[in-house]
DNA sequence: CGTCAAGTTAGATGTATGTCGAAACAAGAG
DNA sequence: CTCTTGTTTCGACATACATCTAACTTGACG
């Protein structure tokens, strides 16, 4: 795992006074290992269909939605929707459970919050 | 442009009581236009090299770094780094300016904060 | 001017990814 | 058991992307 969960993509507010090349870093930047672990997560949400899928699930009552809800919202075939859901699931962004006839999906808020924290300044650390 | 800047990917805390298919949404989910506008932004950061580039720039003193700093941090050729920087620049995530011999890059915090806000709960709206 | 160094752009290539239809596969309902 | 609903798998295809080499642009310095 990564040893830091800081907004390493947000600059620290500091004066702009450097005029020379190769100024030193003020914080430890994202390591290669961390970057290669994070990139697939962002890649999972870097798709219009998957963004909408996440949003549709999150905006549903109870925070979960069944696949029929999701499929109807797109002009895509069932298998394609299923593929995108699988991508999101493999990334850990969503989970699912079969309940009777239908399969329900819900958001994993922790993962999304982690990505959010890395991108921007967090006003609280849970 | 998008008319909402809410954490539409985070579920509202609510009871899980739905047992029927096709429950209604509790909020307006991300529209297709918004999703197609956001996806390229996430795609821009969905790469290990670009994530590290952003981090390297953000962590540098003064919030800016010159290309030589960045190139040295990778086992990639100059043109490849330049290509990734261009992707980030086209997405509006960074800006650059030539200052004498070197070109300096800095983060555009607003765009990153916007993405952060969409992914997770924001503790402040400014 | 002429030359050197720093970056960018252009072109080419191999790989990865999104999309899809058809078919196979669960899981309940009657 | 049989039918219905819905999901997953499997190839196949087109597109997009990361990366390289080579050539070009721009500014600094004699």
Short mmCIF file of C-alpha atoms (C1' of nucleotides) in Angstrom, two decimals:
data_model
loop_
_atom_site.label_atom_id
_atom_site.label_comp_id
_atom_site.label_asym_id
_atom_site.label_seq_id
_atom_site.Cartn_x
_atom_site.Cartn_y
_atom_site.Cartn_z
CA UNK A 1 0.00 0.00 0.00
CA UNK A 2 0.96 3.62 -0.14
CA UNK A 3 2.38 5.23 2.89
CA UNK A 4 0.86 8.61 2.20
CA UNK A 5 -2.66 9.77 1.53
CA UNK A 6 -1.93 13.41 1.04
CA UNK A 7 -3.13 15.74 -1.68
CA UNK A 8 0.19 15.39 -3.40
CA UNK A 9 -1.28 16.81 -6.55
CA UNK A 10 -2.15 20.10 -4.94
CA UNK A 11 0.60 22.66 -4.55
CA UNK A 12 1.38 24.03 -1.15
CA UNK A 13 0.65 27.71 -0.97
CA UNK A 14 4.08 29.25 -1.18
CA UNK A 15 5.77 32.19 -2.77
CA UNK A 16 6.96 31.94 -6.34
CA UNK A 17 10.52 32.98 -6.10
CA UNK A 18 12.52 30.42 -8.00
CA UNK A 19 14.46 31.65 -10.97
CA UNK A 20 16.84 28.76 -11.39
CA UNK A 21 16.30 25.41 -12.96
CA UNK A 22 15.91 22.26 -10.88
CA UNK A 23 14.45 23.60 -7.68
CA UNK A 24 14.15 21.06 -4.91
CA UNK A 25 10.84 19.49 -3.94
CA UNK A 26 9.09 20.74 -0.84
CA UNK A 27 7.29 17.49 -0.19
CA UNK A 28 7.82 13.91 -1.12
CA UNK A 29 6.13 13.47 -4.48
CA UNK A 30 4.15 10.45 -5.53
CA UNK A 31 6.40 7.44 -5.95
CA UNK A 32 6.32 5.24 -8.99
CA UNK A 33 4.76 2.37 -7.10
CA UNK A 34 1.98 4.56 -5.74
CA UNK A 35 1.38 6.10 -9.14
CA UNK A 36 1.10 2.71 -10.77
CA UNK A 37 -1.34 1.64 -8.12
CA UNK A 38 -3.48 4.76 -8.43
CA UNK A 39 -3.54 5.07 -12.20
CA UNK A 40 -5.79 2.04 -12.77
CA UNK A 41 -8.31 3.47 -10.32
CA UNK A 42 -8.49 6.73 -12.20
CA UNK A 43 -8.55 4.85 -15.46
CA UNK A 44 -11.58 2.96 -14.24
CA UNK A 45 -13.55 6.17 -13.79
CA UNK A 46 -12.06 7.87 -16.85
CA UNK A 47 -14.91 6.79 -19.08
CA UNK A 48 -18.22 8.55 -19.70
CA UNK A 49 -20.25 5.39 -19.34
CA UNK A 50 -18.57 4.35 -16.12
CA UNK A 51 -18.83 7.84 -14.66
CA UNK A 52 -22.54 7.78 -15.31
CA UNK A 53 -22.82 4.26 -13.96
CA UNK A 54 -21.17 5.34 -10.74
CA UNK A 55 -23.39 8.37 -10.53
CA UNK A 56 -26.53 6.42 -11.28
CA UNK A 57 -25.68 3.94 -8.55
CA UNK A 58 -24.76 6.61 -6.05
CA UNK A 59 -27.84 8.69 -6.74
CA UNK A 60 -30.20 5.80 -6.33
CA UNK A 61 -32.28 5.40 -3.27
CA UNK A 62 -30.42 3.42 -0.67
CA UNK A 63 -27.22 3.93 -2.60
CA UNK A 64 -27.75 0.89 -4.70
CA UNK A 65 -29.22 0.06 -8.05
CA UNK A 66 -29.97 -3.04 -10.03
CA UNK A 67 -28.62 -3.61 -13.48
CA UNK A 68 -31.95 -3.08 -15.20
CA UNK A 69 -31.89 0.51 -13.95
CA UNK A 70 -28.47 0.99 -15.40
CA UNK A 71 -28.97 -0.72 -18.73
CA UNK A 72 -32.05 1.35 -19.50
CA UNK A 73 -30.10 4.56 -19.12
CA UNK A 74 -27.82 3.81 -22.04
CA UNK A 75 -28.05 2.92 -25.69
CA UNK A 76 -25.67 0.05 -25.03
CA UNK A 77 -26.23 -3.66 -24.96
CA UNK A 78 -26.41 -5.60 -21.75
CA UNK A 79 -23.02 -7.21 -22.15
CA UNK A 80 -21.36 -3.85 -22.60
CA UNK A 81 -22.88 -2.50 -19.41
CA UNK A 82 -21.85 -5.66 -17.65
CA UNK A 83 -18.32 -5.18 -18.90
CA UNK A 84 -18.11 -1.66 -17.52
CA UNK A 85 -19.53 -2.77 -14.20
CA UNK A 86 -16.87 -5.43 -14.06
CA UNK A 87 -14.16 -2.86 -14.64
CA UNK A 88 -15.48 -0.78 -11.78
CA UNK A 89 -15.77 -3.85 -9.59
CA UNK A 90 -12.25 -5.00 -10.30
CA UNK A 91 -11.03 -1.55 -9.33
CA UNK A 92 -12.86 -1.89 -6.05
CA UNK A 93 -15.06 1.11 -6.70
CA UNK A 94 -18.29 -0.85 -6.48
CA UNK A 95 -19.56 -4.09 -5.06
CA UNK A 96 -22.52 -6.19 -5.94
CA UNK A 97 -24.80 -8.84 -4.53
CA UNK A 98 -27.44 -11.03 -6.03
CA UNK A 99 -30.77 -10.73 -4.29
CA UNK A 100 -33.38 -12.97 -5.80
CA UNK A 101 -33.74 -12.33 -9.48
CA UNK A 102 -31.72 -9.14 -9.66
CA UNK A 103 -28.19 -8.10 -8.94
CA UNK A 104 -27.68 -4.93 -6.96
CA UNK A 105 -24.67 -2.68 -7.14
CA UNK A 106 -23.50 -0.11 -4.64
CA UNK A 107 -20.65 2.35 -4.32
CA UNK A 108 -17.60 1.77 -2.18
CA UNK A 109 -17.28 5.27 -0.76
CA UNK A 110 -13.88 4.74 0.82
CA UNK A 111 -12.09 4.26 -2.47
CA UNK A 112 -13.69 7.30 -4.04
CA UNK A 113 -12.86 9.38 -1.00
CA UNK A 114 -9.27 8.26 -1.23
CA UNK A 115 -9.04 9.42 -4.83
CA UNK A 116 -10.76 12.64 -3.91
CA UNK A 117 -8.28 13.25 -1.11
CA UNK A 118 -5.33 12.74 -3.40
CA UNK A 119 -6.61 15.20 -5.96
CA UNK A 120 -7.60 17.99 -3.69
CA UNK A 121 -7.17 19.49 -0.29
CA UNK A 122 -9.10 17.62 2.32
CA UNK A 123 -10.78 19.53 5.07
CA UNK A 124 -10.86 16.58 7.40
CA UNK A 125 -9.20 13.20 7.77
CA UNK A 126 -12.16 11.01 8.69
CA UNK B 1 -20.86 23.55 -19.03
CA UNK B 2 -22.19 21.49 -16.19
CA UNK B 3 -24.81 22.92 -13.99
CA UNK B 4 -23.84 20.94 -10.95
CA UNK B 5 -20.61 20.48 -9.06
CA UNK B 6 -21.78 18.03 -6.48
CA UNK B 7 -20.22 14.81 -5.31
CA UNK B 8 -22.59 12.90 -7.53
CA UNK B 9 -20.42 9.86 -7.19
CA UNK B 10 -20.85 9.64 -3.47
CA UNK B 11 -24.01 8.09 -2.15
CA UNK B 12 -26.17 10.06 0.20
CA UNK B 13 -26.27 8.45 3.59
CA UNK B 14 -29.64 6.76 3.62
CA UNK B 15 -31.21 3.55 4.76
CA UNK B 16 -30.99 0.50 2.58
CA UNK B 17 -34.58 -0.48 2.30
CA UNK B 18 -35.25 -1.09 -1.35
CA UNK B 19 -36.33 -4.56 -2.31
CA UNK B 20 -37.84 -3.83 -5.69
CA UNK B 21 -36.17 -3.34 -9.02
CA UNK B 22 -35.89 0.09 -10.61
CA UNK B 23 -35.87 2.30 -7.57
CA UNK B 24 -36.00 6.00 -8.37
CA UNK B 25 -32.96 8.24 -8.10
CA UNK B 26 -32.68 10.48 -5.07
CA UNK B 27 -30.60 13.07 -6.87
CA UNK B 28 -30.09 14.05 -10.43
CA UNK B 29 -27.31 11.80 -11.65
CA UNK B 30 -24.53 12.89 -13.92
CA UNK B 31 -25.84 13.64 -17.37
CA UNK B 32 -24.27 12.29 -20.50
CA UNK B 33 -22.93 15.70 -21.51
CA UNK B 34 -21.30 16.22 -18.12
CA UNK B 35 -19.88 12.73 -18.13
CA UNK B 36 -18.36 13.21 -21.55
CA UNK B 37 -16.85 16.46 -20.42
CA UNK B 38 -15.40 15.00 -17.23
CA UNK B 39 -14.09 11.74 -18.61
CA UNK B 40 -11.22 13.32 -20.57
CA UNK B 41 -10.06 15.10 -17.43
CA UNK B 42 -9.89 11.87 -15.49
CA UNK B 43 -8.32 10.17 -18.46
CA UNK B 44 -5.60 12.78 -18.42
CA UNK B 45 -4.59 11.85 -14.89
CA UNK B 46 -5.21 8.13 -15.36
CA UNK B 47 -1.61 7.41 -16.22
CA UNK B 48 1.26 6.65 -13.86
CA UNK B 49 3.61 9.02 -15.63
CA UNK B 50 1.17 11.89 -15.66
CA UNK B 51 0.21 11.32 -12.05
CA UNK B 52 3.84 11.56 -11.07
CA UNK B 53 4.34 14.58 -13.29
CA UNK B 54 1.50 16.37 -11.56
CA UNK B 55 2.85 15.39 -8.20
CA UNK B 56 6.37 16.42 -9.05
CA UNK B 57 5.16 19.82 -10.20
CA UNK B 58 2.90 20.32 -7.21
CA UNK B 59 5.56 19.30 -4.73
CA UNK B 60 8.15 21.62 -6.13
CA UNK B 61 9.09 24.80 -4.39
CA UNK B 62 6.93 27.65 -5.58
CA UNK B 63 4.52 25.18 -7.09
CA UNK B 64 6.36 25.10 -10.37
CA UNK B 65 9.01 22.99 -11.99
CA UNK B 66 11.01 23.10 -15.16
CA UNK B 67 11.04 20.27 -17.65
CA UNK B 68 14.56 19.21 -16.81
CA UNK B 69 13.39 18.40 -13.29
CA UNK B 70 10.65 16.26 -14.67
CA UNK B 71 12.59 14.47 -17.38
CA UNK B 72 15.27 13.38 -14.97
CA UNK B 73 12.72 11.63 -12.78
CA UNK B 74 11.79 9.12 -15.47
CA UNK B 75 13.43 6.59 -17.71
CA UNK B 76 11.62 8.13 -20.62
CA UNK B 77 12.80 10.26 -23.49
CA UNK B 78 12.25 14.00 -23.63
CA UNK B 79 9.57 13.85 -26.30
CA UNK B 80 7.58 11.36 -24.29
CA UNK B 81 7.60 13.63 -21.26
CA UNK B 82 6.68 16.52 -23.50
CA UNK B 83 3.79 14.52 -24.87
CA UNK B 84 2.43 13.80 -21.40
CA UNK B 85 2.80 17.42 -20.40
CA UNK B 86 0.86 18.40 -23.47
CA UNK B 87 -1.96 16.05 -22.52
CA UNK B 88 -2.12 17.59 -19.07
CA UNK B 89 -2.00 21.06 -20.56
CA UNK B 90 -4.76 20.38 -23.04
CA UNK B 91 -6.89 19.12 -20.17
CA UNK B 92 -6.31 22.40 -18.37
CA UNK B 93 -4.63 20.72 -15.43
CA UNK B 94 -1.36 22.57 -15.84
CA UNK B 95 -0.03 25.68 -17.49
CA UNK B 96 3.42 26.60 -18.63
CA UNK B 97 5.56 29.56 -19.50
CA UNK B 98 8.90 29.91 -21.15
CA UNK B 99 11.30 31.91 -19.07
CA UNK B 100 14.61 32.27 -20.84
CA UNK B 101 16.09 28.90 -21.59
CA UNK B 102 13.71 26.81 -19.56
CA UNK B 103 10.00 26.15 -19.59
CA UNK B 104 8.23 26.13 -16.27
CA UNK B 105 5.07 24.23 -15.46
CA UNK B 106 2.63 24.75 -12.63
CA UNK B 107 -0.59 23.18 -11.45
CA UNK B 108 -4.01 24.66 -12.05
CA UNK B 109 -5.49 23.89 -8.62
CA UNK B 110 -9.06 24.79 -9.54
CA UNK B 111 -9.45 21.96 -12.01
CA UNK B 112 -8.05 19.38 -9.62
CA UNK B 113 -10.28 20.65 -6.85
CA UNK B 114 -13.25 20.33 -9.13
CA UNK B 115 -12.45 16.70 -9.85
CA UNK B 116 -11.85 16.11 -6.17
CA UNK B 117 -15.22 17.60 -5.31
CA UNK B 118 -17.01 15.37 -7.77
CA UNK B 119 -15.43 12.24 -6.41
CA UNK B 120 -15.91 12.84 -2.74
CA UNK B 121 -17.70 14.83 -0.12
CA UNK B 122 -16.41 18.32 0.12
CA UNK B 123 -16.08 19.96 3.46
CA UNK B 124 -16.15 23.42 2.02
CA UNK B 125 -17.39 25.13 -1.13
CA UNK B 126 -15.10 27.97 -2.05
"C1'" DC C 1 25.84 35.50 -37.63
"C1'" DG C 2 27.08 30.68 -36.00
"C1'" DT C 3 26.62 27.35 -32.61
"C1'" DC C 4 24.88 25.01 -28.75
"C1'" DA C 5 21.29 23.54 -25.52
"C1'" DA C 6 16.36 23.03 -24.08
"C1'" DG C 7 11.76 21.61 -25.58
"C1'" DT C 8 8.32 20.78 -28.84
"C1'" DT C 9 6.35 18.75 -32.88
"C1'" DA C 10 5.80 15.25 -36.55
"C1'" DG C 11 5.61 10.65 -38.11
"C1'" DA C 12 5.56 5.69 -37.26
"C1'" DT C 13 4.74 1.51 -34.63
"C1'" DG C 14 3.14 -1.87 -31.34
"C1'" DT C 15 -0.05 -2.48 -27.67
"C1'" DA C 16 -4.22 -1.79 -25.15
"C1'" DT C 17 -8.98 -0.72 -24.85
"C1'" DG C 18 -14.05 -0.05 -26.03
"C1'" DT C 19 -17.76 -1.94 -28.34
"C1'" DC C 20 -20.57 -5.37 -30.02
"C1'" DG C 21 -23.43 -9.84 -31.33
"C1'" DA C 22 -24.12 -14.48 -30.48
"C1'" DA C 23 -24.07 -17.94 -27.37
"C1'" DA C 24 -23.61 -20.03 -22.88
"C1'" DC C 25 -24.78 -19.67 -18.14
"C1'" DA C 26 -27.31 -18.95 -13.42
"C1'" DA C 27 -31.44 -18.28 -10.61
"C1'" DG C 28 -36.44 -17.97 -9.72
"C1'" DA C 29 -41.35 -18.46 -10.97
"C1'" DG C 30 -45.07 -21.21 -12.33
"C1'" DC D 1 -39.42 -29.65 -15.64
"C1'" DT D 2 -39.85 -25.59 -18.48
"C1'" DC D 3 -40.04 -20.79 -19.21
"C1'" DT D 4 -38.52 -16.17 -18.26
"C1'" DT D 5 -35.32 -12.78 -16.78
"C1'" DG D 6 -30.95 -11.25 -16.55
"C1'" DT D 7 -25.79 -11.82 -16.45
"C1'" DT D 8 -21.40 -13.42 -18.08
"C1'" DT D 9 -18.17 -15.19 -21.54
"C1'" DC D 10 -16.08 -15.36 -26.07
"C1'" DG D 11 -14.09 -13.81 -30.22
"C1'" DA D 12 -13.71 -10.09 -33.46
"C1'" DC D 13 -13.10 -5.51 -34.96
"C1'" DA D 14 -11.96 -0.58 -34.91
"C1'" DT D 15 -10.12 2.98 -32.34
"C1'" DA D 16 -7.06 5.22 -29.12
"C1'" DC D 17 -2.81 5.53 -26.65
"C1'" DA D 18 2.22 5.36 -25.12
"C1'" DT D 19 6.48 5.39 -26.87
"C1'" DC D 20 10.35 5.99 -29.87
"C1'" DT D 21 13.50 8.44 -33.57
"C1'" DA D 22 14.23 12.35 -36.26
"C1'" DA D 23 13.51 17.04 -37.46
"C1'" DC D 24 12.18 21.63 -36.09
"C1'" DT D 25 11.79 26.07 -33.03
"C1'" DT D 26 13.46 29.16 -29.74
"C1'" DG D 27 16.57 31.57 -26.86
"C1'" DA D 28 21.47 32.20 -24.93
"C1'" DC D 29 26.21 33.08 -25.79
"C1'" DG D 30 30.42 34.05 -28.21
#
